[in-house]
Amino acid sequence: DLDLGGTRLVDALMEPTRLYVKPVVELLRGGNGPAIRAMAHITGGGLTENIIRVVPDGLGLSIDASSWTLPAVFDWLQREGGVAREEMWRTFNCGIGFVLIAAPEAAAPLEAELDRLQLPHRRIGEVVPAAADGRVRIG
């Protein structure tokens, strides 16, 4: 019966996974295919291991963790489980279920199409040159 911001813990844990196949196929059929450079479904492997798989060698990711609110269930899990922030990023999607990578000039038209498809979205980062200390930076 633990309340997590208006949702019971059990309900948050049992919430069905959002499926992206149909809306992404519709997005691609709508002529947006050339604008999308890469796509990643964020599952096991979290944010640090899934997205980078679709980014060419020599490039990395700079992800802005302040660009979205960590869902309450992940906040609870991190706090109660004593899970380090970096482990949260490596293991869980932390509320980001699917990522589209596009050139900056293609982002606004894609966002308009995502609005039309009623898919919540946000810009969470950018592709950058790979750094010597790792290809994924979350700050």
PDB file of C-alpha atoms in Angstrom:
ATOM      1  CA  ASP A   1       0.000   0.000   0.000  1.00  0.00           C
ATOM      2  CA  LEU A   2       3.035   2.295  -0.170  1.00  0.00           C
ATOM      3  CA  ASP A   3       2.075   5.488  -2.021  1.00  0.00           C
ATOM      4  CA  LEU A   4       4.526   6.735  -4.641  1.00  0.00           C
ATOM      5  CA  GLY A   5       3.251  10.126  -5.712  1.00  0.00           C
ATOM      6  CA  GLY A   6      -0.361   9.059  -6.100  1.00  0.00           C
ATOM      7  CA  THR A   7       0.345   5.527  -7.330  1.00  0.00           C
ATOM      8  CA  ARG A   8       0.582   2.454  -5.137  1.00  0.00           C
ATOM      9  CA  LEU A   9       3.942   0.701  -5.300  1.00  0.00           C
ATOM     10  CA  VAL A  10       2.339  -2.546  -6.426  1.00  0.00           C
ATOM     11  CA  ASP A  11       0.596  -0.736  -9.308  1.00  0.00           C
ATOM     12  CA  ALA A  12       3.814   1.004 -10.351  1.00  0.00           C
ATOM     13  CA  LEU A  13       5.697  -2.299 -10.352  1.00  0.00           C
ATOM     14  CA  MET A  14       2.971  -4.093 -12.298  1.00  0.00           C
ATOM     15  CA  GLU A  15       2.377  -1.350 -14.871  1.00  0.00           C
ATOM     16  CA  PRO A  16       2.501  -2.927 -18.335  1.00  0.00           C
ATOM     17  CA  THR A  17       5.414  -2.107 -20.583  1.00  0.00           C
ATOM     18  CA  ARG A  18       4.581   0.445 -23.245  1.00  0.00           C
ATOM     19  CA  LEU A  19       4.956  -1.053 -26.702  1.00  0.00           C
ATOM     20  CA  TYR A  20       6.498   1.178 -29.359  1.00  0.00           C
ATOM     21  CA  VAL A  21       6.275  -1.004 -32.474  1.00  0.00           C
ATOM     22  CA  LYS A  22       3.028   0.350 -33.950  1.00  0.00           C
ATOM     23  CA  PRO A  23       3.690   4.059 -33.385  1.00  0.00           C
ATOM     24  CA  VAL A  24       7.299   3.767 -34.591  1.00  0.00           C
ATOM     25  CA  VAL A  25       6.203   1.900 -37.716  1.00  0.00           C
ATOM     26  CA  GLU A  26       3.613   4.631 -38.328  1.00  0.00           C
ATOM     27  CA  LEU A  27       6.291   7.257 -37.768  1.00  0.00           C
ATOM     28  CA  LEU A  28       8.532   5.561 -40.339  1.00  0.00           C
ATOM     29  CA  ARG A  29       5.686   5.092 -42.842  1.00  0.00           C
ATOM     30  CA  GLY A  30       4.931   8.786 -42.552  1.00  0.00           C
ATOM     31  CA  GLY A  31       8.142   9.604 -44.394  1.00  0.00           C
ATOM     32  CA  ASN A  32      10.284  10.204 -41.323  1.00  0.00           C
ATOM     33  CA  GLY A  33      12.626   7.280 -41.952  1.00  0.00           C
ATOM     34  CA  PRO A  34      15.440   9.351 -43.495  1.00  0.00           C
ATOM     35  CA  ALA A  35      15.344  11.788 -40.551  1.00  0.00           C
ATOM     36  CA  ILE A  36      15.873   9.017 -38.007  1.00  0.00           C
ATOM     37  CA  ARG A  37      19.509   7.962 -37.826  1.00  0.00           C
ATOM     38  CA  ALA A  38      19.094   5.267 -35.152  1.00  0.00           C
ATOM     39  CA  MET A  39      16.587   3.797 -32.713  1.00  0.00           C
ATOM     40  CA  ALA A  40      17.011   1.959 -29.414  1.00  0.00           C
ATOM     41  CA  HIS A  41      14.506   0.231 -27.164  1.00  0.00           C
ATOM     42  CA  ILE A  42      15.707   0.733 -23.599  1.00  0.00           C
ATOM     43  CA  THR A  43      15.407  -2.587 -21.770  1.00  0.00           C
ATOM     44  CA  GLY A  44      17.931  -4.638 -19.779  1.00  0.00           C
ATOM     45  CA  GLY A  45      21.202  -2.778 -20.064  1.00  0.00           C
ATOM     46  CA  GLY A  46      19.553   0.508 -19.212  1.00  0.00           C
ATOM     47  CA  LEU A  47      20.502   3.846 -20.677  1.00  0.00           C
ATOM     48  CA  THR A  48      24.262   3.384 -20.732  1.00  0.00           C
ATOM     49  CA  GLU A  49      24.380   0.080 -22.612  1.00  0.00           C
ATOM     50  CA  ASN A  50      21.388   0.179 -24.981  1.00  0.00           C
ATOM     51  CA  ILE A  51      21.629   3.506 -26.776  1.00  0.00           C
ATOM     52  CA  ILE A  52      25.360   3.337 -27.435  1.00  0.00           C
ATOM     53  CA  ARG A  53      24.874   0.097 -29.386  1.00  0.00           C
ATOM     54  CA  VAL A  54      23.372   2.106 -32.259  1.00  0.00           C
ATOM     55  CA  VAL A  55      25.981   4.881 -32.197  1.00  0.00           C
ATOM     56  CA  PRO A  56      29.015   4.460 -34.493  1.00  0.00           C
ATOM     57  CA  ASP A  57      32.484   3.963 -33.026  1.00  0.00           C
ATOM     58  CA  GLY A  58      34.242   7.232 -32.368  1.00  0.00           C
ATOM     59  CA  LEU A  59      31.028   8.879 -31.194  1.00  0.00           C
ATOM     60  CA  GLY A  60      29.453   8.999 -27.764  1.00  0.00           C
ATOM     61  CA  LEU A  61      26.396  10.288 -25.955  1.00  0.00           C
ATOM     62  CA  SER A  62      25.896  13.203 -23.631  1.00  0.00           C
ATOM     63  CA  ILE A  63      22.616  12.632 -21.776  1.00  0.00           C
ATOM     64  CA  ASP A  64      21.061  15.334 -19.619  1.00  0.00           C
ATOM     65  CA  ALA A  65      19.445  13.574 -16.646  1.00  0.00           C
ATOM     66  CA  SER A  66      17.589  16.776 -15.739  1.00  0.00           C
ATOM     67  CA  SER A  67      15.623  16.634 -19.011  1.00  0.00           C
ATOM     68  CA  TRP A  68      13.088  14.225 -17.485  1.00  0.00           C
ATOM     69  CA  THR A  69      11.754  13.362 -14.058  1.00  0.00           C
ATOM     70  CA  LEU A  70      12.813  10.004 -12.699  1.00  0.00           C
ATOM     71  CA  PRO A  71       9.571   8.065 -12.145  1.00  0.00           C
ATOM     72  CA  ALA A  72       8.756   7.606  -8.468  1.00  0.00           C
ATOM     73  CA  VAL A  73       9.180   3.822  -8.615  1.00  0.00           C
ATOM     74  CA  PHE A  74      12.815   4.229  -9.732  1.00  0.00           C
ATOM     75  CA  ASP A  75      13.453   6.847  -7.064  1.00  0.00           C
ATOM     76  CA  TRP A  76      12.029   4.429  -4.463  1.00  0.00           C
ATOM     77  CA  LEU A  77      14.092   1.523  -5.831  1.00  0.00           C
ATOM     78  CA  GLN A  78      17.311   3.540  -5.771  1.00  0.00           C
ATOM     79  CA  ARG A  79      16.701   4.842  -2.269  1.00  0.00           C
ATOM     80  CA  GLU A  80      15.420   1.664  -0.613  1.00  0.00           C
ATOM     81  CA  GLY A  81      17.828  -0.631  -2.448  1.00  0.00           C
ATOM     82  CA  GLY A  82      20.842   1.579  -1.901  1.00  0.00           C
ATOM     83  CA  VAL A  83      21.500   1.441  -5.650  1.00  0.00           C
ATOM     84  CA  ALA A  84      24.191   3.809  -6.906  1.00  0.00           C
ATOM     85  CA  ARG A  85      23.144   6.340  -9.532  1.00  0.00           C
ATOM     86  CA  GLU A  86      25.500   4.852 -12.143  1.00  0.00           C
ATOM     87  CA  GLU A  87      24.059   1.372 -11.526  1.00  0.00           C
ATOM     88  CA  MET A  88      20.535   2.732 -11.995  1.00  0.00           C
ATOM     89  CA  TRP A  89      21.545   4.115 -15.425  1.00  0.00           C
ATOM     90  CA  ARG A  90      23.280   0.846 -16.357  1.00  0.00           C
ATOM     91  CA  THR A  91      20.479  -1.483 -15.263  1.00  0.00           C
ATOM     92  CA  PHE A  92      17.143   0.306 -15.707  1.00  0.00           C
ATOM     93  CA  ASN A  93      15.514   2.513 -18.326  1.00  0.00           C
ATOM     94  CA  CYS A  94      14.755   5.097 -15.604  1.00  0.00           C
ATOM     95  CA  GLY A  95      11.605   6.150 -17.435  1.00  0.00           C
ATOM     96  CA  ILE A  96      13.041   6.326 -20.961  1.00  0.00           C
ATOM     97  CA  GLY A  97      11.523   3.469 -22.946  1.00  0.00           C
ATOM     98  CA  PHE A  98      12.618   4.184 -26.504  1.00  0.00           C
ATOM     99  CA  VAL A  99      15.135   6.534 -28.088  1.00  0.00           C
ATOM    100  CA  LEU A 100      15.205   8.045 -31.556  1.00  0.00           C
ATOM    101  CA  ILE A 101      18.424   9.611 -32.759  1.00  0.00           C
ATOM    102  CA  ALA A 102      18.147  12.311 -35.399  1.00  0.00           C
ATOM    103  CA  ALA A 103      20.156  15.242 -36.678  1.00  0.00           C
ATOM    104  CA  PRO A 104      19.405  18.431 -34.693  1.00  0.00           C
ATOM    105  CA  GLU A 105      17.582  20.024 -37.649  1.00  0.00           C
ATOM    106  CA  ALA A 106      15.285  16.983 -37.907  1.00  0.00           C
ATOM    107  CA  ALA A 107      14.295  17.005 -34.225  1.00  0.00           C
ATOM    108  CA  ALA A 108      11.484  19.597 -34.380  1.00  0.00           C
ATOM    109  CA  PRO A 109       9.627  17.920 -37.295  1.00  0.00           C
ATOM    110  CA  LEU A 110       9.966  14.547 -35.561  1.00  0.00           C
ATOM    111  CA  GLU A 111       8.625  16.035 -32.347  1.00  0.00           C
ATOM    112  CA  ALA A 112       5.620  17.417 -34.215  1.00  0.00           C
ATOM    113  CA  GLU A 113       4.939  13.962 -35.642  1.00  0.00           C
ATOM    114  CA  LEU A 114       5.341  12.377 -32.185  1.00  0.00           C
ATOM    115  CA  ASP A 115       2.798  14.900 -30.862  1.00  0.00           C
ATOM    116  CA  ARG A 116       0.409  13.881 -33.638  1.00  0.00           C
ATOM    117  CA  LEU A 117       0.873  10.231 -32.635  1.00  0.00           C
ATOM    118  CA  GLN A 118       0.268  11.217 -29.000  1.00  0.00           C
ATOM    119  CA  LEU A 119       3.606   9.808 -27.888  1.00  0.00           C
ATOM    120  CA  PRO A 120       5.148  11.661 -24.956  1.00  0.00           C
ATOM    121  CA  HIS A 121       8.708  12.693 -25.808  1.00  0.00           C
ATOM    122  CA  ARG A 122      11.589  14.876 -24.771  1.00  0.00           C
ATOM    123  CA  ARG A 123      15.090  15.678 -25.934  1.00  0.00           C
ATOM    124  CA  ILE A 124      17.425  13.930 -23.516  1.00  0.00           C
ATOM    125  CA  GLY A 125      20.834  14.537 -25.030  1.00  0.00           C
ATOM    126  CA  GLU A 126      23.044  14.577 -28.054  1.00  0.00           C
ATOM    127  CA  VAL A 127      25.581  12.560 -29.975  1.00  0.00           C
ATOM    128  CA  VAL A 128      29.098  13.877 -29.301  1.00  0.00           C
ATOM    129  CA  PRO A 129      32.672  12.791 -30.035  1.00  0.00           C
ATOM    130  CA  ALA A 130      33.611   9.825 -27.837  1.00  0.00           C
ATOM    131  CA  ALA A 131      35.562  10.758 -24.713  1.00  0.00           C
ATOM    132  CA  ALA A 132      38.668   8.957 -23.513  1.00  0.00           C
ATOM    133  CA  ASP A 133      36.914   8.012 -20.255  1.00  0.00           C
ATOM    134  CA  GLY A 134      33.851   6.453 -21.888  1.00  0.00           C
ATOM    135  CA  ARG A 135      31.314   6.852 -24.634  1.00  0.00           C
ATOM    136  CA  VAL A 136      28.264   7.642 -22.464  1.00  0.00           C
ATOM    137  CA  ARG A 137      28.100  10.607 -20.121  1.00  0.00           C
ATOM    138  CA  ILE A 138      24.998  11.189 -18.028  1.00  0.00           C
ATOM    139  CA  GLY A 139      24.978  14.389 -16.082  1.00  0.00           C
TER     140      GLY A 139
END
